[in-house]
CSV table of C-alpha atoms in Angstrom, one decimal:
chain,number,residue,atom,x,y,z
A,330,MET,CA,47.6,-85.3,45.4
A,331,ASP,CA,50.2,-88.2,44.1
A,332,PHE,CA,50.9,-88.5,40.5
A,333,LEU,CA,52.4,-92.3,40.7
A,334,ARG,CA,50.3,-93.5,37.6
A,335,ILE,CA,48.2,-91.9,34.6
A,336,ASP,CA,44.5,-92.6,36.4
A,337,ASP,CA,45.7,-90.9,39.6
A,338,LEU,CA,43.9,-87.8,37.6
A,339,LYS,CA,40.1,-88.0,37.0
A,340,PRO,CA,39.0,-88.2,33.2
A,341,ASP,CA,38.3,-84.5,33.5
A,342,GLN,CA,41.6,-84.0,35.2
A,343,LEU,CA,43.1,-85.0,32.8
A,344,ARG,CA,41.8,-83.4,30.1
A,345,ALA,CA,42.1,-80.4,32.2
A,346,VAL,CA,45.6,-80.5,32.6
A,347,LEU,CA,46.2,-81.7,29.0
A,348,ALA,CA,44.4,-77.8,27.9
A,349,ARG,CA,46.6,-76.4,30.0
A,350,ALA,CA,49.8,-78.0,28.4
A,351,GLU,CA,48.5,-77.0,25.4
A,352,SER,CA,47.6,-73.0,26.6
A,353,VAL,CA,51.2,-73.0,28.0
A,354,ARG,CA,52.6,-74.2,24.9
A,355,ARG,CA,50.7,-71.4,23.0
A,356,ASP,CA,52.0,-68.9,25.4
A,357,PRO,CA,54.3,-69.7,28.2
A,358,SER,CA,54.6,-66.0,29.4
A,359,ALA,CA,50.9,-66.4,30.8
A,360,VAL,CA,52.4,-69.0,33.8
A,361,ALA,CA,55.7,-67.6,34.2
A,362,GLY,CA,56.8,-66.8,37.7
A,363,ARG,CA,53.3,-68.2,38.6
A,364,LEU,CA,55.3,-70.7,41.5
A,365,THR,CA,57.7,-68.4,42.6
A,366,GLY,CA,59.2,-69.1,45.8
A,367,ARG,CA,58.3,-73.0,45.7
A,368,SER,CA,60.6,-76.1,45.3
A,369,VAL,CA,60.6,-78.8,43.3
A,370,GLY,CA,62.9,-81.9,44.1
A,371,LEU,CA,63.8,-83.7,41.5
A,372,PHE,CA,65.6,-87.1,41.9
A,373,PHE,CA,67.0,-89.0,39.0
A,374,GLN,CA,68.1,-92.7,40.4
A,375,LYS,CA,68.3,-93.7,36.5
A,376,PRO,CA,70.2,-91.2,33.7
A,377,SER,CA,67.7,-89.1,31.5
A,378,THR,CA,67.7,-86.3,28.8
A,379,ARG,CA,64.2,-85.4,28.0
A,380,THR,CA,62.7,-86.0,32.0
A,381,ARG,CA,65.9,-84.2,33.4
A,382,VAL,CA,65.8,-81.4,30.9
A,383,SER,CA,61.8,-80.8,30.9
A,384,THR,CA,61.4,-80.9,34.6
A,385,GLU,CA,64.0,-79.0,35.5
A,386,LEU,CA,63.5,-76.2,32.7
A,387,ALA,CA,59.6,-76.5,33.5
A,388,SER,CA,59.8,-75.8,37.2
A,389,ALA,CA,62.3,-72.8,36.6
A,390,GLN,CA,60.0,-71.5,34.4
A,391,LEU,CA,57.2,-71.3,36.8
A,392,GLY,CA,59.4,-69.8,39.3
A,393,ALA,CA,59.8,-72.6,41.1
A,394,ILE,CA,63.4,-73.5,42.8
A,395,PRO,CA,64.6,-76.8,41.2
A,396,VAL,CA,66.7,-79.1,43.6
A,397,VAL,CA,68.6,-81.7,41.2
A,398,LEU,CA,69.4,-85.1,42.9
A,399,GLY,CA,71.0,-88.0,41.4
A,400,GLN,CA,71.5,-91.7,43.5
A,401,GLN,CA,75.0,-91.2,43.9
A,402,GLU,CA,74.3,-88.2,46.0
A,403,VAL,CA,71.4,-89.8,47.7
A,404,GLY,CA,72.3,-93.2,48.2
A,405,PHE,CA,68.5,-93.6,47.4
A,406,GLY,CA,67.6,-97.3,49.6
A,407,SER,CA,71.5,-98.4,49.8
A,408,ARG,CA,73.1,-95.6,52.0
A,409,GLU,CA,69.9,-94.2,53.7
A,410,ALA,CA,66.7,-95.9,53.9
A,411,VAL,CA,63.8,-95.1,51.5
A,412,LYS,CA,61.4,-93.9,54.1
A,413,ASP,CA,64.1,-91.8,55.6
A,414,VAL,CA,65.1,-90.5,52.2
A,415,ALA,CA,61.6,-89.5,51.9
A,416,ALA,CA,61.5,-87.6,55.5
A,417,VAL,CA,63.7,-85.7,54.8
A,418,LEU,CA,63.3,-84.6,51.1
A,419,ASP,CA,59.4,-83.6,52.6
A,420,ARG,CA,60.7,-81.3,55.2
A,421,TYR,CA,62.3,-79.3,52.5
A,422,LEU,CA,60.5,-79.8,49.3
A,423,ASP,CA,56.9,-78.6,47.8
A,424,VAL,CA,57.3,-81.2,45.1
A,425,ILE,CA,59.2,-84.5,45.0
A,426,ALA,CA,59.5,-85.9,41.6
A,427,MET,CA,61.6,-88.8,41.2
A,428,ARG,CA,63.0,-91.3,38.1
A,429,VAL,CA,63.7,-94.6,39.8
A,430,PHE,CA,64.1,-98.5,39.6
A,431,LYS,CA,61.3,-100.0,41.3
A,432,HIS,CA,58.1,-98.4,41.5
A,433,SER,CA,57.5,-100.2,45.5
A,434,ASP,CA,60.1,-97.2,46.2
A,435,LEU,CA,58.2,-94.5,44.9
A,436,VAL,CA,54.8,-95.9,47.0
A,437,GLU,CA,57.0,-96.3,50.3
A,438,VAL,CA,57.8,-92.1,49.6
A,439,ALA,CA,54.1,-91.2,49.0
A,440,GLU,CA,53.5,-92.9,52.2
A,441,GLN,CA,56.1,-90.7,54.1
A,442,ALA,CA,55.8,-87.3,52.2
A,443,GLN,CA,52.9,-84.6,52.6
A,444,ALA,CA,54.2,-83.3,49.5
A,445,PRO,CA,53.5,-84.7,45.9
A,446,VAL,CA,55.1,-87.1,44.9
A,447,VAL,CA,55.5,-87.7,40.8
A,448,ASN,CA,56.3,-90.4,38.9
A,449,LEU,CA,58.9,-89.5,36.5
A,450,LEU,CA,59.7,-93.1,35.3
A,451,SER,CA,59.6,-96.3,37.1
A,452,ASP,CA,59.7,-100.0,36.4
A,453,VAL,CA,55.5,-100.0,36.2
A,454,GLU,CA,54.7,-96.6,34.8
A,455,HIS,CA,55.9,-93.7,32.7
A,456,PRO,CA,52.7,-91.4,33.4
A,457,CYS,CA,54.4,-88.1,32.3
A,458,GLN,CA,55.4,-89.3,29.3
A,459,ALA,CA,51.9,-90.3,28.4
A,460,LEU,CA,51.2,-86.8,29.2
A,461,ALA,CA,53.2,-85.5,26.5
A,462,ASP,CA,52.1,-88.7,24.3
A,463,LEU,CA,48.1,-87.4,24.7
A,464,GLN,CA,48.8,-83.9,24.0
A,465,THR,CA,51.0,-84.5,20.9
A,466,ILE,CA,48.3,-86.2,19.4
A,467,ALA,CA,45.6,-83.8,20.4
A,468,GLU,CA,47.3,-81.5,18.5
A,469,ASP,CA,46.9,-83.6,15.8
A,470,ARG,CA,43.0,-84.5,15.8
A,471,PRO,CA,40.3,-84.9,18.4
A,472,MET,CA,41.4,-87.9,21.0
A,473,ALA,CA,37.8,-89.1,20.9
A,474,GLY,CA,37.3,-91.4,18.3
A,475,THR,CA,41.0,-91.6,17.2
A,476,THR,CA,42.7,-95.2,17.0
A,477,LEU,CA,46.0,-95.5,18.6
A,478,ALA,CA,48.2,-98.6,17.6
A,479,TYR,CA,51.3,-99.3,19.9
A,480,VAL,CA,53.9,-102.0,18.5
A,481,GLY,CA,56.7,-103.6,20.5
A,482,ASP,CA,57.4,-104.4,24.5
A,483,GLY,CA,54.5,-104.3,26.8
A,484,ASN,CA,56.1,-101.9,29.0
A,485,ASN,CA,55.7,-99.3,31.7
A,486,VAL,CA,55.1,-96.8,29.0
A,487,VAL,CA,52.3,-98.8,27.4
A,488,HIS,CA,51.1,-99.2,30.8
A,489,SER,CA,50.3,-95.2,30.8
A,490,LEU,CA,49.6,-94.7,27.6
A,491,MET,CA,47.3,-97.2,26.7
A,492,VAL,CA,45.2,-96.3,30.0
A,493,GLY,CA,45.4,-92.6,29.1
A,494,ALA,CA,44.3,-93.2,26.0
A,495,ALA,CA,41.5,-95.2,26.7
A,496,MET,CA,40.8,-92.4,29.3
A,497,MET,CA,40.5,-90.0,26.7
A,498,GLU,CA,38.0,-92.4,24.6
A,499,MET,CA,40.8,-93.6,21.7
A,500,LYS,CA,40.4,-97.1,20.6
A,501,VAL,CA,43.4,-98.7,21.8
A,502,ARG,CA,45.5,-101.5,20.0
A,503,ILE,CA,48.4,-103.0,21.4
A,504,ALA,CA,50.7,-105.4,19.4
A,505,THR,CA,53.5,-107.4,21.4
A,506,PRO,CA,55.5,-111.1,20.8
A,507,VAL,CA,53.9,-113.6,22.7
A,508,GLY,CA,54.9,-113.5,26.4
A,509,TYR,CA,55.4,-109.8,26.2
A,510,GLU,CA,52.1,-108.2,26.2
A,511,PRO,CA,50.8,-106.0,29.2
A,512,ASP,CA,50.4,-106.5,32.8
A,513,PRO,CA,46.7,-107.5,32.6
A,514,GLU,CA,45.9,-105.7,35.4
A,515,TYR,CA,46.4,-102.8,33.3
A,516,VAL,CA,45.1,-104.1,30.4
A,517,ALA,CA,41.6,-104.5,32.7
A,518,LYS,CA,41.9,-101.0,33.7
A,519,ALA,CA,41.8,-99.5,30.1
A,520,GLU,CA,39.1,-101.9,29.1
A,521,SER,CA,37.0,-100.5,31.7
A,522,PHE,CA,37.9,-97.0,30.1
A,523,GLY,CA,37.2,-98.3,26.6
A,524,ASP,CA,37.8,-100.2,23.5
A,525,VAL,CA,41.5,-102.0,23.8
A,526,LEU,CA,42.9,-105.2,21.5
A,527,ILE,CA,46.1,-106.8,23.0
A,528,THR,CA,47.2,-108.9,19.6
A,529,ASN,CA,50.2,-110.4,18.1
A,530,ASP,CA,49.9,-109.5,14.6
A,531,ALA,CA,51.5,-105.9,14.3
A,532,GLU,CA,49.7,-105.4,11.3
A,533,GLU,CA,46.6,-106.1,12.9
A,534,ALA,CA,47.4,-103.5,15.0
A,535,VAL,CA,48.2,-100.7,12.8
A,536,ARG,CA,45.8,-101.2,10.0
A,537,GLY,CA,44.1,-98.2,9.3
A,538,ALA,CA,45.2,-96.6,12.8
A,539,ASP,CA,45.7,-92.7,13.0
A,540,VAL,CA,48.7,-93.1,15.8
A,541,VAL,CA,51.6,-95.6,15.1
A,542,TYR,CA,53.7,-95.7,18.3
A,543,THR,CA,56.8,-97.9,19.1
A,544,ASP,CA,59.7,-98.0,22.1
A,545,VAL,CA,62.9,-99.6,22.2
A,546,TRP,CA,63.2,-103.2,22.6
A,547,ALA,CA,65.1,-103.6,25.6
A,548,SER,CA,64.8,-100.7,27.8
A,549,MET,CA,67.5,-99.7,30.7
A,550,GLY,CA,68.3,-102.4,33.0
A,551,GLN,CA,67.8,-104.8,30.1
A,552,GLU,CA,70.7,-105.0,28.2
A,553,ALA,CA,71.5,-108.4,29.4
A,554,GLU,CA,68.5,-109.4,27.2
A,555,ALA,CA,69.2,-107.3,24.4
A,556,GLN,CA,70.5,-109.8,21.8
A,557,GLU,CA,67.4,-112.2,22.6
A,558,ARG,CA,64.9,-109.2,22.0
A,559,ASN,CA,66.4,-108.2,18.8
A,560,ARG,CA,65.7,-111.3,17.7
A,561,VAL,CA,62.1,-111.8,19.4
A,562,PHE,CA,61.0,-108.4,18.5
A,563,SER,CA,62.4,-108.1,14.9
A,564,PRO,CA,58.8,-108.6,13.0
A,565,TYR,CA,57.4,-105.8,15.0
A,566,ARG,CA,60.2,-102.8,13.6
A,567,VAL,CA,58.2,-100.4,12.3
A,568,ASP,CA,59.4,-99.7,9.0
A,569,LEU,CA,57.8,-98.1,5.8
A,570,ALA,CA,55.8,-101.4,5.0
A,571,LEU,CA,54.0,-101.1,8.3
A,572,PHE,CA,53.8,-97.9,8.3
A,573,ASP,CA,51.9,-97.7,5.4
A,574,GLN,CA,49.5,-100.3,6.6
A,575,ALA,CA,48.2,-97.0,9.0
A,576,GLY,CA,45.7,-94.4,8.0
A,577,GLU,CA,47.1,-92.3,4.8
A,578,ASP,CA,47.0,-89.3,7.5
A,579,ALA,CA,48.3,-91.4,10.8
A,580,ILE,CA,51.0,-89.7,12.7
A,581,PHE,CA,54.6,-91.7,14.2
A,582,LEU,CA,55.3,-91.4,18.2
A,583,HIS,CA,58.2,-92.5,19.8
A,584,CYS,CA,59.1,-91.5,23.3
A,585,LEU,CA,62.6,-91.4,22.5
A,586,PRO,CA,65.9,-92.3,22.5
A,587,ALA,CA,65.6,-94.6,19.8
A,588,HIS,CA,67.2,-97.3,18.2
A,589,ARG,CA,67.7,-96.2,14.1
A,590,GLY,CA,67.5,-99.4,12.7
A,591,SER,CA,65.7,-101.6,15.5
A,592,GLU,CA,62.5,-101.0,16.3
A,593,VAL,CA,62.3,-98.1,14.4
A,594,THR,CA,63.6,-97.5,10.2
A,595,ASP,CA,65.1,-93.8,9.5
A,596,ALA,CA,62.6,-93.4,7.0
A,597,VAL,CA,60.2,-93.6,9.6
A,598,LEU,CA,61.7,-91.9,12.0
A,599,ASP,CA,62.3,-88.8,10.0
A,600,HIS,CA,58.9,-89.3,8.0
A,601,ASP,CA,57.0,-85.8,7.5
A,602,ARG,CA,54.6,-87.4,9.5
A,603,SER,CA,56.8,-88.2,12.4
A,604,ARG,CA,56.0,-86.2,15.4
A,605,VAL,CA,59.0,-87.8,17.8
A,606,PHE,CA,60.2,-83.9,18.8
A,607,ASP,CA,57.2,-82.2,19.2
A,608,GLN,CA,56.5,-85.1,21.7
A,609,ALA,CA,59.7,-84.5,23.2
A,610,GLU,CA,59.0,-80.7,23.8
A,611,ASN,CA,55.8,-81.3,24.8
A,612,ARG,CA,57.2,-83.0,28.0
A,613,LEU,CA,57.9,-79.6,29.0
A,614,HIS,CA,54.6,-77.9,28.6
A,615,THR,CA,52.9,-81.0,30.3
A,616,PHE,CA,55.4,-80.9,32.9
A,617,LYS,CA,54.3,-77.3,33.9
A,618,ALA,CA,50.6,-78.2,33.4
A,619,LEU,CA,51.0,-81.0,35.7
A,620,LEU,CA,52.8,-78.6,38.6
A,621,LEU,CA,50.2,-76.1,37.9
A,622,HIS,CA,47.8,-78.6,38.8
A,623,LEU,CA,49.7,-79.8,41.8
A,624,PHE,CA,49.4,-76.7,43.8
A,625,GLU,CA,45.7,-76.0,42.8
């Protein structure tokens, strides 16, 4: 199977991957060397910190050989056609994991390759991040019935998070400025699994929530829009006044990197109920769990 979108896993499969990730977190030695002799290709068209370190380390700790490639080496879609890159990598690798600009390129690779293709990030979804987000929430409280509030841009992170959370029976509230709402296709998909509210009112979304989540206002590739986005999104900054609208034991999440003072203040990012670094660590455990699932 490929893992291009969060709902490429059925709800019971998603629960199983998250349960295994928690088991791996508690006892990494139990799966050490489990994938000895396998190979995992890790292609980065876009730079990365957490994704690069977590996926390479997860592969190695499971005993697989990580093969890391960048755009300069591959010339993906420029020096060489996407389908030709896919055909070549498929001859070498047991898994092809890719961080790309265009989701359509991932789809084309998946159509050409027999090996499982994993989306490490595209312009449409960030499903591996959603796995870590959900694991972090599950460490804190039962997911079913938990209210998740996301404040900010209705981007690729939101698409995966919103659908994955609804699949796990969470109540989802998304607050964005007018014109920056998530793709209606993803809203409908999330609504097919559960309770979803889309609003332009940050306080409405956060009020009484168990989890408050935000992301950068201008993602990689949107630098030219940064000034305008800063103006539009400033009412959606997660500061203590907004965070205090959430439940008294609410936790804060951010997929990182964070722009301190923009989408989130230091007081919230460094709050004793912030779980952002647990969330970052869980990228390692969830990728291990995903790889083990793909090889079963």
